[in-house]
Amino acid sequence: MTPSFKVGDLEIKGYSDGILKTSLDLVVDMDRAHSEALVGGTDNGWLFIPVNNFVFQRDGKTILIDAGAGNTMQPTLGKLAENLRAGGIAPESVDTIIITHIHPDHANGLVDDNGKAVYPNAEILVHAREYDFWMAEPTGNEPARVAATRARNKINMKPYAERTRRVHDGEVILGCTPVLAAGHSPGHTCWRVMSGSDSFLAWGDLVHLSAIHISHPDTAMTYDLDPEMARRSRRRILDMVANERIVVAGAHVNAPGFGQVVRKGNTYAFESA
Ligand SMILES: [Zn+2]
């Protein structure tokens, strides 16, 4: 069954892109025994986390949050389009794609193996800071991973060039507002989606390993481009959602991928919805 939750008049459904194999080696500032215990054990440090995407409908429009990895990373990923179809949502019917950040597991699925748009009728909403960073020409001085992602993002964004809208904090588009939470990437964005006086927050990769980063928000990942900024963003957003008790939907939060953050002393815990 498709996991879902309700916020105001909206019903938000979770659609998986698949399972990402990752490693506790990416976790910095924490000894291995501790991180192993938090995630409930691993296979030599390897663990598997979900890649969640979310869909809701408003005013007759179908809105998708992030686009998965496509056929570019691991054979267990790239399932989003077929999972949408199985759920009765043709990729052609998606009107808007909200992007949290333009990393491979969130954006490479925008195009197929030939670079053609998987969502041929969709407009893309992406924070200007994120778009401009990744679409900049290579300088030759950036880390190899940044250079590779920049090159790939030219392919991802090309068929959408005429229908990409660069947005800024505080704008409200289709009842959605970008909240910059930089650090993981320069324009990493949490999206606040409102329905009447209720709202939820799609927080992208604010939390990468949900079993670690919610209870230990100061623990950085090698994936965080600016770890110190990522820590501050994580603390700020966790504090906000715990205070407001709004539902959060995370790209890599363990099943079902959404729930509520509650304060626990100086840190936080997660309650699945
Ligand atoms: Zn991710």
mmCIF file of C-alpha atoms and ligand atoms in Angstrom:
data_model
loop_
_atom_site.group_PDB
_atom_site.id
_atom_site.type_symbol
_atom_site.label_atom_id
_atom_site.label_comp_id
_atom_site.label_asym_id
_atom_site.label_seq_id
_atom_site.Cartn_x
_atom_site.Cartn_y
_atom_site.Cartn_z
ATOM 1 C CA MET A 1 0.000 0.000 0.000
ATOM 2 C CA THR A 2 1.169 3.491 -0.795
ATOM 3 C CA PRO A 3 2.076 5.336 2.409
ATOM 4 C CA SER A 4 0.261 8.630 2.777
ATOM 5 C CA PHE A 5 -0.577 11.392 5.220
ATOM 6 C CA LYS A 6 -3.007 14.287 5.307
ATOM 7 C CA VAL A 7 -2.337 17.945 5.927
ATOM 8 C CA GLY A 8 -5.358 20.224 5.727
ATOM 9 C CA ASP A 9 -7.077 19.370 2.457
ATOM 10 C CA LEU A 10 -4.011 17.694 0.978
ATOM 11 C CA GLU A 11 -3.251 14.020 0.788
ATOM 12 C CA ILE A 12 0.465 13.438 0.353
ATOM 13 C CA LYS A 13 1.612 10.077 -0.959
ATOM 14 C CA GLY A 14 5.078 8.594 -0.717
ATOM 15 C CA TYR A 15 6.579 6.987 -3.830
ATOM 16 C CA SER A 16 9.902 5.233 -3.580
ATOM 17 C CA ASP A 17 12.726 5.564 -6.066
ATOM 18 C CA GLY A 18 14.283 2.503 -4.446
ATOM 19 C CA ILE A 19 16.975 1.677 -1.954
ATOM 20 C CA LEU A 20 20.359 3.374 -1.738
ATOM 21 C CA LYS A 21 23.335 1.391 -0.512
ATOM 22 C CA THR A 22 25.473 3.642 1.616
ATOM 23 C CA SER A 23 28.143 3.349 4.278
ATOM 24 C CA LEU A 24 28.802 4.467 7.828
ATOM 25 C CA ASP A 25 32.213 5.596 6.512
ATOM 26 C CA LEU A 26 30.380 8.735 5.390
ATOM 27 C CA VAL A 27 29.564 9.616 8.975
ATOM 28 C CA VAL A 28 32.163 11.842 10.568
ATOM 29 C CA ASP A 29 32.503 12.910 14.225
ATOM 30 C CA MET A 30 31.133 9.652 15.613
ATOM 31 C CA ASP A 31 32.903 6.445 16.510
ATOM 32 C CA ARG A 32 31.866 3.377 14.574
ATOM 33 C CA ALA A 33 30.483 1.394 17.537
ATOM 34 C CA HIS A 34 28.140 4.281 18.329
ATOM 35 C CA SER A 35 26.895 4.769 14.764
ATOM 36 C CA GLU A 36 26.493 0.980 14.351
ATOM 37 C CA ALA A 37 24.356 0.853 17.476
ATOM 38 C CA LEU A 38 22.176 3.764 16.361
ATOM 39 C CA VAL A 39 21.362 2.241 12.982
ATOM 40 C CA GLY A 40 20.796 -1.184 14.506
ATOM 41 C CA GLY A 41 23.837 -2.889 12.985
ATOM 42 C CA THR A 42 25.287 -3.070 9.488
ATOM 43 C CA ASP A 43 26.984 -5.428 7.099
ATOM 44 C CA ASN A 44 30.618 -4.316 7.530
ATOM 45 C CA GLY A 45 29.462 -0.697 7.684
ATOM 46 C CA TRP A 46 27.161 -0.991 4.684
ATOM 47 C CA LEU A 47 23.566 -0.047 5.156
ATOM 48 C CA PHE A 48 20.528 0.589 3.038
ATOM 49 C CA ILE A 49 18.414 3.714 3.150
ATOM 50 C CA PRO A 50 15.266 4.645 1.239
ATOM 51 C CA VAL A 51 15.022 7.277 -1.466
ATOM 52 C CA ASN A 52 11.560 8.737 -0.900
ATOM 53 C CA ASN A 53 9.633 11.057 -3.164
ATOM 54 C CA PHE A 54 6.281 12.636 -2.409
ATOM 55 C CA VAL A 55 3.282 13.577 -4.534
ATOM 56 C CA PHE A 56 0.190 15.636 -3.852
ATOM 57 C CA GLN A 57 -2.540 17.280 -5.855
ATOM 58 C CA ARG A 58 -3.733 20.839 -5.549
ATOM 59 C CA ASP A 59 -6.079 22.848 -7.764
ATOM 60 C CA GLY A 60 -6.027 20.070 -10.344
ATOM 61 C CA LYS A 61 -2.229 20.082 -10.507
ATOM 62 C CA THR A 62 -0.011 17.120 -9.698
ATOM 63 C CA ILE A 63 3.046 18.167 -7.725
ATOM 64 C CA LEU A 64 6.056 15.898 -7.220
ATOM 65 C CA ILE A 65 8.849 16.474 -4.710
ATOM 66 C CA ASP A 66 12.240 15.429 -6.143
ATOM 67 C CA ALA A 67 12.827 13.017 -9.010
ATOM 68 C CA GLY A 68 15.034 10.134 -7.856
ATOM 69 C CA ALA A 69 18.270 8.783 -9.301
ATOM 70 C CA GLY A 70 17.203 7.430 -12.655
ATOM 71 C CA ASN A 71 19.373 4.748 -14.156
ATOM 72 C CA THR A 72 22.629 6.322 -12.980
ATOM 73 C CA MET A 73 23.617 5.151 -9.516
ATOM 74 C CA GLN A 74 22.653 1.671 -8.388
ATOM 75 C CA PRO A 75 20.393 -1.030 -9.864
ATOM 76 C CA THR A 76 18.134 -0.783 -6.806
ATOM 77 C CA LEU A 77 17.300 2.840 -7.687
ATOM 78 C CA GLY A 78 15.504 4.594 -10.536
ATOM 79 C CA LYS A 79 12.103 3.076 -9.804
ATOM 80 C CA LEU A 80 10.172 6.314 -9.292
ATOM 81 C CA ALA A 81 8.529 6.644 -12.715
ATOM 82 C CA GLU A 82 7.343 3.032 -12.726
ATOM 83 C CA ASN A 83 6.113 3.302 -9.135
ATOM 84 C CA LEU A 84 4.190 6.460 -10.040
ATOM 85 C CA ARG A 85 2.642 4.673 -13.007
ATOM 86 C CA ALA A 86 1.671 1.725 -10.806
ATOM 87 C CA GLY A 87 -0.018 4.251 -8.507
ATOM 88 C CA GLY A 88 -2.044 5.674 -11.382
ATOM 89 C CA ILE A 89 0.115 8.761 -11.935
ATOM 90 C CA ALA A 90 1.502 8.999 -15.452
ATOM 91 C CA PRO A 91 4.815 10.924 -15.507
ATOM 92 C CA GLU A 92 3.290 12.999 -18.338
ATOM 93 C CA SER A 93 0.598 14.191 -15.922
ATOM 94 C CA VAL A 94 3.063 15.716 -13.443
ATOM 95 C CA ASP A 95 2.669 19.513 -13.640
ATOM 96 C CA THR A 96 5.289 20.674 -11.168
ATOM 97 C CA ILE A 97 8.441 19.211 -9.660
ATOM 98 C CA ILE A 98 9.746 20.795 -6.489
ATOM 99 C CA ILE A 99 13.465 20.184 -6.088
ATOM 100 C CA THR A 100 15.103 20.150 -2.637
ATOM 101 C CA HIS A 101 18.612 20.068 -4.094
ATOM 102 C CA ILE A 102 20.236 18.991 -7.326
ATOM 103 C CA HIS A 103 22.184 15.942 -6.167
ATOM 104 C CA PRO A 104 22.223 12.731 -8.239
ATOM 105 C CA ASP A 105 19.691 10.801 -6.137
ATOM 106 C CA HIS A 106 17.224 13.693 -6.379
ATOM 107 C CA ALA A 107 17.672 14.964 -9.924
ATOM 108 C CA ASN A 108 19.252 12.391 -12.237
ATOM 109 C CA GLY A 109 15.805 10.802 -12.615
ATOM 110 C CA LEU A 110 14.541 13.920 -14.378
ATOM 111 C CA VAL A 111 15.817 12.454 -17.646
ATOM 112 C CA ASP A 112 16.010 9.020 -19.236
ATOM 113 C CA ASP A 113 19.126 7.285 -20.607
ATOM 114 C CA ASN A 114 18.928 9.457 -23.734
ATOM 115 C CA GLY A 115 18.657 12.719 -21.843
ATOM 116 C CA LYS A 116 14.962 13.087 -22.634
ATOM 117 C CA ALA A 117 12.564 14.492 -20.057
ATOM 118 C CA VAL A 118 10.814 11.807 -18.015
ATOM 119 C CA TYR A 119 8.264 14.487 -17.043
ATOM 120 C CA PRO A 120 7.686 16.245 -20.370
ATOM 121 C CA ASN A 121 5.002 18.606 -19.085
ATOM 122 C CA ALA A 122 6.457 19.534 -15.725
ATOM 123 C CA GLU A 123 7.696 22.896 -14.589
ATOM 124 C CA ILE A 124 10.622 22.757 -12.162
ATOM 125 C CA LEU A 125 10.837 24.880 -9.033
ATOM 126 C CA VAL A 126 14.337 25.152 -7.587
ATOM 127 C CA HIS A 127 16.038 27.647 -5.320
ATOM 128 C CA ALA A 128 18.065 30.161 -7.316
ATOM 129 C CA ARG A 129 21.118 29.614 -5.136
ATOM 130 C CA GLU A 130 21.053 25.865 -5.745
ATOM 131 C CA TYR A 131 20.426 26.162 -9.462
ATOM 132 C CA ASP A 132 23.080 28.787 -10.032
ATOM 133 C CA PHE A 133 25.732 26.851 -8.131
ATOM 134 C CA TRP A 134 25.223 23.583 -9.995
ATOM 135 C CA MET A 135 24.647 25.141 -13.408
ATOM 136 C CA ALA A 136 27.804 27.256 -13.205
ATOM 137 C CA GLU A 137 30.564 26.372 -15.611
ATOM 138 C CA PRO A 138 33.334 24.207 -14.099
ATOM 139 C CA THR A 139 36.204 26.270 -12.715
ATOM 140 C CA GLY A 140 38.752 23.441 -12.686
ATOM 141 C CA ASN A 141 39.340 24.090 -8.986
ATOM 142 C CA GLU A 142 36.253 22.444 -7.540
ATOM 143 C CA PRO A 143 36.336 19.026 -5.833
ATOM 144 C CA ALA A 144 35.931 16.157 -8.327
ATOM 145 C CA ARG A 145 32.484 15.294 -6.977
ATOM 146 C CA VAL A 146 31.270 18.858 -7.515
ATOM 147 C CA ALA A 147 32.683 18.898 -11.043
ATOM 148 C CA ALA A 148 30.974 15.598 -11.870
ATOM 149 C CA THR A 149 27.622 16.735 -10.467
ATOM 150 C CA ARG A 150 27.877 20.035 -12.339
ATOM 151 C CA ALA A 151 28.505 18.192 -15.586
ATOM 152 C CA ARG A 152 25.655 15.768 -15.009
ATOM 153 C CA ASN A 153 23.241 18.528 -14.023
ATOM 154 C CA LYS A 154 23.624 20.124 -17.450
ATOM 155 C CA ILE A 155 22.083 16.903 -18.806
ATOM 156 C CA ASN A 156 19.396 16.735 -16.105
ATOM 157 C CA MET A 157 18.189 20.282 -16.549
ATOM 158 C CA LYS A 158 18.555 20.683 -20.309
ATOM 159 C CA PRO A 159 15.070 19.543 -21.434
ATOM 160 C CA TYR A 160 13.557 21.677 -18.669
ATOM 161 C CA ALA A 161 15.528 24.839 -19.443
ATOM 162 C CA GLU A 162 12.485 26.738 -20.718
ATOM 163 C CA ARG A 163 10.303 25.657 -17.823
ATOM 164 C CA THR A 164 12.579 25.977 -14.806
ATOM 165 C CA ARG A 165 11.602 28.597 -12.287
ATOM 166 C CA ARG A 166 14.347 29.832 -9.951
ATOM 167 C CA VAL A 167 12.731 30.743 -6.631
ATOM 168 C CA HIS A 168 13.754 32.622 -3.500
ATOM 169 C CA ASP A 169 13.012 32.316 0.213
ATOM 170 C CA GLY A 170 9.585 33.588 1.167
ATOM 171 C CA GLU A 171 7.991 33.223 -2.260
ATOM 172 C CA VAL A 172 4.737 31.298 -2.263
ATOM 173 C CA ILE A 173 4.176 29.201 -5.372
ATOM 174 C CA LEU A 174 1.174 26.857 -5.474
ATOM 175 C CA GLY A 175 1.020 27.133 -1.689
ATOM 176 C CA CYS A 176 4.654 26.034 -1.359
ATOM 177 C CA THR A 177 7.446 28.132 0.143
ATOM 178 C CA PRO A 178 11.162 27.432 -0.092
ATOM 179 C CA VAL A 179 13.097 27.572 3.187
ATOM 180 C CA LEU A 180 16.811 27.696 2.505
ATOM 181 C CA ALA A 181 18.688 25.179 4.688
ATOM 182 C CA ALA A 182 22.119 25.271 3.124
ATOM 183 C CA GLY A 183 25.168 23.207 3.970
ATOM 184 C CA HIS A 184 24.487 19.790 2.482
ATOM 185 C CA SER A 185 24.546 21.727 -0.769
ATOM 186 C CA PRO A 186 24.824 25.511 -1.281
ATOM 187 C CA GLY A 187 21.130 26.012 -1.930
ATOM 188 C CA HIS A 188 19.665 22.979 -0.194
ATOM 189 C CA THR A 189 16.013 23.806 0.373
ATOM 190 C CA CYS A 190 13.294 22.529 2.653
ATOM 191 C CA TRP A 191 9.852 23.150 1.182
ATOM 192 C CA ARG A 192 6.996 24.199 3.388
ATOM 193 C CA VAL A 193 3.702 23.132 1.866
ATOM 194 C CA MET A 194 0.628 24.854 3.269
ATOM 195 C CA SER A 195 -3.033 23.943 3.277
ATOM 196 C CA GLY A 196 -5.128 26.473 5.158
ATOM 197 C CA SER A 197 -3.499 26.939 8.559
ATOM 198 C CA ASP A 198 -1.786 23.536 8.389
ATOM 199 C CA SER A 199 1.489 22.704 6.719
ATOM 200 C CA PHE A 200 4.179 20.093 6.353
ATOM 201 C CA LEU A 201 7.855 20.358 5.540
ATOM 202 C CA ALA A 202 9.601 18.332 2.859
ATOM 203 C CA TRP A 203 13.129 18.564 4.213
ATOM 204 C CA GLY A 204 15.131 16.809 1.505
ATOM 205 C CA ASP A 205 18.498 15.728 2.899
ATOM 206 C CA LEU A 206 18.465 17.878 6.015
ATOM 207 C CA VAL A 207 18.757 14.480 7.670
ATOM 208 C CA HIS A 208 20.644 11.853 5.724
ATOM 209 C CA LEU A 209 20.660 8.902 8.113
ATOM 210 C CA SER A 210 17.497 9.367 10.107
ATOM 211 C CA ALA A 211 18.591 6.905 12.789
ATOM 212 C CA ILE A 212 21.632 9.129 13.483
ATOM 213 C CA HIS A 213 21.011 12.729 12.495
ATOM 214 C CA ILE A 214 17.766 13.407 14.353
ATOM 215 C CA SER A 215 19.131 12.308 17.723
ATOM 216 C CA HIS A 216 22.673 13.548 16.885
ATOM 217 C CA PRO A 217 22.163 16.600 14.665
ATOM 218 C CA ASP A 218 25.758 17.794 15.053
ATOM 219 C CA THR A 219 27.103 14.694 13.322
ATOM 220 C CA ALA A 220 28.207 15.607 9.827
ATOM 221 C CA MET A 221 28.412 13.565 6.646
ATOM 222 C CA THR A 222 31.177 13.613 4.080
ATOM 223 C CA TYR A 223 28.378 14.477 1.618
ATOM 224 C CA ASP A 224 27.810 17.821 3.336
ATOM 225 C CA LEU A 225 29.602 20.381 1.193
ATOM 226 C CA ASP A 226 29.841 22.753 4.162
ATOM 227 C CA PRO A 227 29.523 20.579 7.289
ATOM 228 C CA GLU A 228 29.391 23.472 9.765
ATOM 229 C CA MET A 229 26.629 25.196 7.834
ATOM 230 C CA ALA A 230 24.791 21.869 7.478
ATOM 231 C CA ARG A 231 24.897 21.412 11.259
ATOM 232 C CA ARG A 232 23.448 24.863 11.853
ATOM 233 C CA SER A 233 20.707 24.315 9.279
ATOM 234 C CA ARG A 234 19.850 20.912 10.762
ATOM 235 C CA ARG A 235 19.559 22.373 14.276
ATOM 236 C CA ARG A 236 17.502 25.336 13.078
ATOM 237 C CA ILE A 237 15.005 23.279 11.086
ATOM 238 C CA LEU A 238 14.700 20.491 13.688
ATOM 239 C CA ASP A 239 13.994 23.177 16.267
ATOM 240 C CA MET A 240 11.365 24.774 14.048
ATOM 241 C CA VAL A 241 9.460 21.571 13.249
ATOM 242 C CA ALA A 242 9.606 20.397 16.886
ATOM 243 C CA ASN A 243 8.215 23.751 18.080
ATOM 244 C CA GLU A 244 5.479 23.846 15.479
ATOM 245 C CA ARG A 245 4.806 20.111 15.580
ATOM 246 C CA ILE A 246 4.367 19.954 11.830
ATOM 247 C CA VAL A 247 4.789 16.753 9.868
ATOM 248 C CA VAL A 248 8.083 16.341 8.068
ATOM 249 C CA ALA A 249 8.682 14.259 4.953
ATOM 250 C CA GLY A 250 12.292 13.263 4.356
ATOM 251 C CA ALA A 251 14.028 11.934 1.294
ATOM 252 C CA HIS A 252 15.970 9.375 3.330
ATOM 253 C CA VAL A 253 13.856 9.041 6.458
ATOM 254 C CA ASN A 254 13.176 5.386 7.191
ATOM 255 C CA ALA A 255 9.752 4.027 6.235
ATOM 256 C CA PRO A 256 7.187 5.426 5.915
ATOM 257 C CA GLY A 257 9.351 8.520 5.328
ATOM 258 C CA PHE A 258 7.313 11.013 7.295
ATOM 259 C CA GLY A 259 6.404 11.769 10.886
ATOM 260 C CA GLN A 260 6.978 14.285 13.637
ATOM 261 C CA VAL A 261 10.073 15.502 15.399
ATOM 262 C CA VAL A 262 9.833 15.863 19.153
ATOM 263 C CA ARG A 263 12.289 17.553 21.462
ATOM 264 C CA LYS A 264 14.264 15.319 23.779
ATOM 265 C CA GLY A 265 16.490 17.345 26.094
ATOM 266 C CA ASN A 266 19.030 19.147 23.935
ATOM 267 C CA THR A 267 18.291 16.929 20.966
ATOM 268 C CA TYR A 268 15.384 15.307 19.105
ATOM 269 C CA ALA A 269 13.528 12.102 18.456
ATOM 270 C CA PHE A 270 11.305 11.004 15.624
ATOM 271 C CA GLU A 271 7.784 9.668 15.768
ATOM 272 C CA SER A 272 6.659 8.016 12.549
ATOM 273 C CA ALA A 273 3.204 9.073 11.444
HETATM 274 ZN ZN ZN B 1 19.874 12.438 -1.043
#
